[in-house]
Tab-separated table of C-alpha atoms in Angstrom:
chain	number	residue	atom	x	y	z
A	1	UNK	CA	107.798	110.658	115.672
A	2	UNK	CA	108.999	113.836	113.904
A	3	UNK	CA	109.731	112.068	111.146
A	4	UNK	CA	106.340	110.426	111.020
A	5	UNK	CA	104.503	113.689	111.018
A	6	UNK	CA	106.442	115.324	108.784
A	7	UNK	CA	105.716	112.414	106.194
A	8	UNK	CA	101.959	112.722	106.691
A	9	UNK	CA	102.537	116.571	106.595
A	10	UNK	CA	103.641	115.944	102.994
A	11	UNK	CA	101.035	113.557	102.049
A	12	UNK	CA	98.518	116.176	102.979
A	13	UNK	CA	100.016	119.134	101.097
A	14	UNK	CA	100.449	116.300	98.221
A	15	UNK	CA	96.366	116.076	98.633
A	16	UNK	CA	96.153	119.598	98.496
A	17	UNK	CA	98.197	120.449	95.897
A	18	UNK	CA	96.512	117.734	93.524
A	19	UNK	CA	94.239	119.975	90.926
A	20	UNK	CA	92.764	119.085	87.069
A	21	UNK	CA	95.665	120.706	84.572
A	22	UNK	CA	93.674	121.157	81.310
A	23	UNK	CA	96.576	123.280	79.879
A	24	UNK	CA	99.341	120.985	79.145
A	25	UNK	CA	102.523	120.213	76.653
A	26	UNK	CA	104.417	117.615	75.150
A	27	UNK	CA	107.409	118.325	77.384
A	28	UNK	CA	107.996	116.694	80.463
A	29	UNK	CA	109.989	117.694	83.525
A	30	UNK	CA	110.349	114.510	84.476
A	31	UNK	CA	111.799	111.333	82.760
A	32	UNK	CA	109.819	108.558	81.270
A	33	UNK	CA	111.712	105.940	83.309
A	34	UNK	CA	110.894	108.177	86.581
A	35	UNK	CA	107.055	108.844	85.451
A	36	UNK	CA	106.734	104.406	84.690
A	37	UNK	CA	108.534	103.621	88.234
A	38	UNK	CA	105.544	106.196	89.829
A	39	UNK	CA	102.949	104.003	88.530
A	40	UNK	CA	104.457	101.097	88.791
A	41	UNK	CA	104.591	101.676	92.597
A	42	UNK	CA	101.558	102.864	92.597
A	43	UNK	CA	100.151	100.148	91.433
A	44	UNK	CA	102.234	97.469	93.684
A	45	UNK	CA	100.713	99.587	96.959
A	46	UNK	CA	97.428	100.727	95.956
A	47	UNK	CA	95.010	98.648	98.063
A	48	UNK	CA	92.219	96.227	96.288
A	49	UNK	CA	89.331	94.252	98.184
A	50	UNK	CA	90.741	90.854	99.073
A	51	UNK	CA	94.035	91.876	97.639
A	52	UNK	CA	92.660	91.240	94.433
A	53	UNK	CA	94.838	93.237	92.487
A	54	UNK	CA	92.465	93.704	89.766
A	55	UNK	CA	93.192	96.707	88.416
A	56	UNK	CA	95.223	96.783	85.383
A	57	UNK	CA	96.963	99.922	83.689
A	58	UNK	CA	98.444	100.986	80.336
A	59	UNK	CA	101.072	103.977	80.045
A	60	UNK	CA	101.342	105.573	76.402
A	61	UNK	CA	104.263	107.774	75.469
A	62	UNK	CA	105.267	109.338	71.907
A	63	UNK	CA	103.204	108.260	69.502
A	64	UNK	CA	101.801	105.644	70.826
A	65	UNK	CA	99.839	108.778	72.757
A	66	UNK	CA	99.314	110.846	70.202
A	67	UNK	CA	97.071	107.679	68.463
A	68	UNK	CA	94.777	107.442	71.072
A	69	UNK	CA	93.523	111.223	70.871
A	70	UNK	CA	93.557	110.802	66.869
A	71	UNK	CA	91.230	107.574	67.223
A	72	UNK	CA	89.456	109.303	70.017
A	73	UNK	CA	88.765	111.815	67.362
A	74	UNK	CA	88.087	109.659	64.461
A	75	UNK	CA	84.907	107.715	66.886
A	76	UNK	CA	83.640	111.234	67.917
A	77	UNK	CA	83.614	112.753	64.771
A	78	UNK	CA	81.539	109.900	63.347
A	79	UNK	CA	78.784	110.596	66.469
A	80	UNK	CA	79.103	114.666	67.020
A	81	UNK	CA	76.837	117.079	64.768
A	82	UNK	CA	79.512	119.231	62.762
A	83	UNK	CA	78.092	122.750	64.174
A	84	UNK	CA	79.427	120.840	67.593
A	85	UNK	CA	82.526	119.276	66.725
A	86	UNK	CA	84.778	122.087	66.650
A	87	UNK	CA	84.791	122.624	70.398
A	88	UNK	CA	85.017	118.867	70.702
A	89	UNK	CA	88.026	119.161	68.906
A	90	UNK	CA	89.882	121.550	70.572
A	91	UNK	CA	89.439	119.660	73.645
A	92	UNK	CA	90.479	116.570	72.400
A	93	UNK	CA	93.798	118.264	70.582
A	94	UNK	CA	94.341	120.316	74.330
A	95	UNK	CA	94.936	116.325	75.475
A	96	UNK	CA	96.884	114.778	73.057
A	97	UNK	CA	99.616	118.333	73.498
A	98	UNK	CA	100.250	116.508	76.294
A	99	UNK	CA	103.599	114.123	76.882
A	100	UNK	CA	101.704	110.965	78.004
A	101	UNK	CA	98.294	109.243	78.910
A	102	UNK	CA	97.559	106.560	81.592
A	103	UNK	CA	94.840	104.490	80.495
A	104	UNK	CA	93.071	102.378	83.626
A	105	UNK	CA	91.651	99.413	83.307
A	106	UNK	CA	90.030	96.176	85.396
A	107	UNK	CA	90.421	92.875	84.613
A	108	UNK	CA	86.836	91.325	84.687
A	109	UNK	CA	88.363	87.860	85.385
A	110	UNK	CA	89.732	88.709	88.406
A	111	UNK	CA	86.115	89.827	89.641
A	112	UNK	CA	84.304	87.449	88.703
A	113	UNK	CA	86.364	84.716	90.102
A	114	UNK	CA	86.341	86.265	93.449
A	115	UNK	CA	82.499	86.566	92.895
A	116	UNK	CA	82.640	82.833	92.405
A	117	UNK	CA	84.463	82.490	95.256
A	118	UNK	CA	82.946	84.190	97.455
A	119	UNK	CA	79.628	84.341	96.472
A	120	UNK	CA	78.033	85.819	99.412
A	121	UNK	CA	79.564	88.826	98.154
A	122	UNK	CA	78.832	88.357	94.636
A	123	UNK	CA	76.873	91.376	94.125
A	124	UNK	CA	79.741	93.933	95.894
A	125	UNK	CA	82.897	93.092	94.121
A	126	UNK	CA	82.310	95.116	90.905
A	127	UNK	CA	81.882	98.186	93.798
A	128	UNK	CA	84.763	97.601	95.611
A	129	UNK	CA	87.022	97.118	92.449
A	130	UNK	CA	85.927	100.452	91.116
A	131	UNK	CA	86.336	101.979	94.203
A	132	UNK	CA	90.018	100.442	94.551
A	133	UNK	CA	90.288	101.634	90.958
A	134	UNK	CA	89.419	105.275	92.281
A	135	UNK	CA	92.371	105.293	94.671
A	136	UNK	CA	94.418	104.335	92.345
A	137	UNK	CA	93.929	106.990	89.682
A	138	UNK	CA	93.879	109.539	92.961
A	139	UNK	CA	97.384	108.045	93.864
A	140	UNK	CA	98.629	108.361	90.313
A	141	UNK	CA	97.210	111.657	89.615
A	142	UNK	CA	98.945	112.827	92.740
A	143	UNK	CA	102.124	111.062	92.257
A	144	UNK	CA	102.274	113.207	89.041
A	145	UNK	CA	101.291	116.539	90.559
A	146	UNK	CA	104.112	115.611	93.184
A	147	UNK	CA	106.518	115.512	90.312
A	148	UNK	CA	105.316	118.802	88.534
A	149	UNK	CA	103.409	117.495	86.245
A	150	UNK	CA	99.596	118.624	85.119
A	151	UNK	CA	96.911	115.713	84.623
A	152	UNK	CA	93.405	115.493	84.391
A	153	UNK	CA	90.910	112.610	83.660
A	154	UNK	CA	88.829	111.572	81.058
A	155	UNK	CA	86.193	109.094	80.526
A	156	UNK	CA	85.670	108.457	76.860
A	157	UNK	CA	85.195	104.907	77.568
A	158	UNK	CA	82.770	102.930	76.337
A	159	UNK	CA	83.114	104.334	72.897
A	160	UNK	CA	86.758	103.950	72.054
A	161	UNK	CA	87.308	100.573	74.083
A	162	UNK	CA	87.139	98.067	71.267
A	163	UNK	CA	89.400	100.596	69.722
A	164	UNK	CA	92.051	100.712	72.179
A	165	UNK	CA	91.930	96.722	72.624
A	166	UNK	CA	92.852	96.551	68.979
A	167	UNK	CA	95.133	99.162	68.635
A	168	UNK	CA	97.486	98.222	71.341
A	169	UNK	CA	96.383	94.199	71.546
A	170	UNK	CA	94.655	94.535	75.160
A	171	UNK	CA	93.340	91.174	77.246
A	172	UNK	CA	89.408	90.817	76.337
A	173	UNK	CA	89.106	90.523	80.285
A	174	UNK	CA	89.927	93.922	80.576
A	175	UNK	CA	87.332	96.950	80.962
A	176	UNK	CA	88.605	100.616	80.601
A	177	UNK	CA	87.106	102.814	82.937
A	178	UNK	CA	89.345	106.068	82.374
A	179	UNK	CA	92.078	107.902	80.921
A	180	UNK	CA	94.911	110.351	82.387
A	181	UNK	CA	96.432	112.863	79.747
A	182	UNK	CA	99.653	114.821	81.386
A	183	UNK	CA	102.669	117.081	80.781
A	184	UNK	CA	104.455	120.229	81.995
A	185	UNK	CA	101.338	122.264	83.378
A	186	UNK	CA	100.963	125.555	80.743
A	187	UNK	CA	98.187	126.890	82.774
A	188	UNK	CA	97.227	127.073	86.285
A	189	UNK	CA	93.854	125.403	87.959
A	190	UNK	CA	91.176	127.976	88.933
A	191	UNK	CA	90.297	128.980	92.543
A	192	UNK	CA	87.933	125.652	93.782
A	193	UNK	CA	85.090	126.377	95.944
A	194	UNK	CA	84.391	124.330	98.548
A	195	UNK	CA	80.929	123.354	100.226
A	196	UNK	CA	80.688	123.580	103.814
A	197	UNK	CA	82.370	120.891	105.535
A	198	UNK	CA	79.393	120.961	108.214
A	199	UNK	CA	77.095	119.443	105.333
A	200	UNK	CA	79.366	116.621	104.231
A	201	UNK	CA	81.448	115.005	107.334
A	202	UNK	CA	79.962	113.881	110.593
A	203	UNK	CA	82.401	113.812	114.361
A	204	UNK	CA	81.196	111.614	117.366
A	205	UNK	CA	83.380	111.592	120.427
């Protein structure tokens, strides 16, 4: 049993410890080979509704990285007013000085054979895969804090998605929902505030 608590104990501190890293840099505590075994157990373990297994994710390193913040740029400089775009910018460069980016996706297939399936719960599925989706950016995101690295998450999806399908030759089937930029934290999160949890969990016993 000690062993069991002390694993949960580590889980939670894991939680805790999780924060959005703005400040980060192209170097990398930890090895590419370590940082693609993460996610790959990740997403082996991750649970999906009906074991569906929808969810479908791309990892950029090098260059391959540094494209997807200069097309990111190239769509938002053709849609931001100048006097705007310089803050736009800086945001955009503070993400590709990072080492990597995890791009999540769903594959729309999947769904909507399980909504023909199943149709009684047709009109659920495209819920429950984003919220299967959710945990598994959560368990990625943490996996990557665990390791020392800084991440936060990004959702410049839809504009760059037919984008990214060309660049990197992505199914049609899939839908990008989000993207992960991380490296070697250069700056710490802020304190967080925290609402009272009176006002957002309920106990019966």
């Amino acid at each position: 049993m000690a062993g069991t608590v002390g694993t949960g104990s580590n889980f939670m501190a894991a939680v805790r410890e999780r924060r959005t890293i703005y400040g980060i840099s192209k170097e990398s505590s930890v090895a590419d080979e370590r940082i693609v075994e993460l996610i790959e157990e990740a997403v082996k373990h991750t649970p999906s509704a009906f074991n569906s297994q929808s969810a479908r994710v791309v990892v950029l390193f090098g260059e391959h990285h540094n494209k997807l913040w200069d097309l990111t740029k190239e769509v938002l400089k053709g849609m931001v007013s100048a006097d705007q775009f310089a803050s736009t910018e800086q945001k955009l460069n503070g993400f590709r000085n990072g080492h990597g980016t995890v791009l999540f996706f769903e594959d729309m297939t999947v769904i909507e054979g399980l909504q023909s399936s199943f149709p009684t719960y047709k009109e659920h599925f495209p819920d429950w895969s984003m919220q299967s989706n959710g945990m598994l950016q959560f368990v990625i995101w943490t996996a990557l804090e665990s390791e020392g690295l800084g991440a936060n998450l990004q959702h410049y999806n839809p504009l760059i998605n037919d984008k990214v399908k060309d660049e990197w030759s992505i199914p049609g089937s899939w839908k990008l929902l989000a993207q992960m930029p991380y490296g070697n934290p250069t700056a710490q999160a802020g304190d967080k505030e925290f609402k009272p949890l009176s006002e957002r969990m309920k106990v019966f016993k």
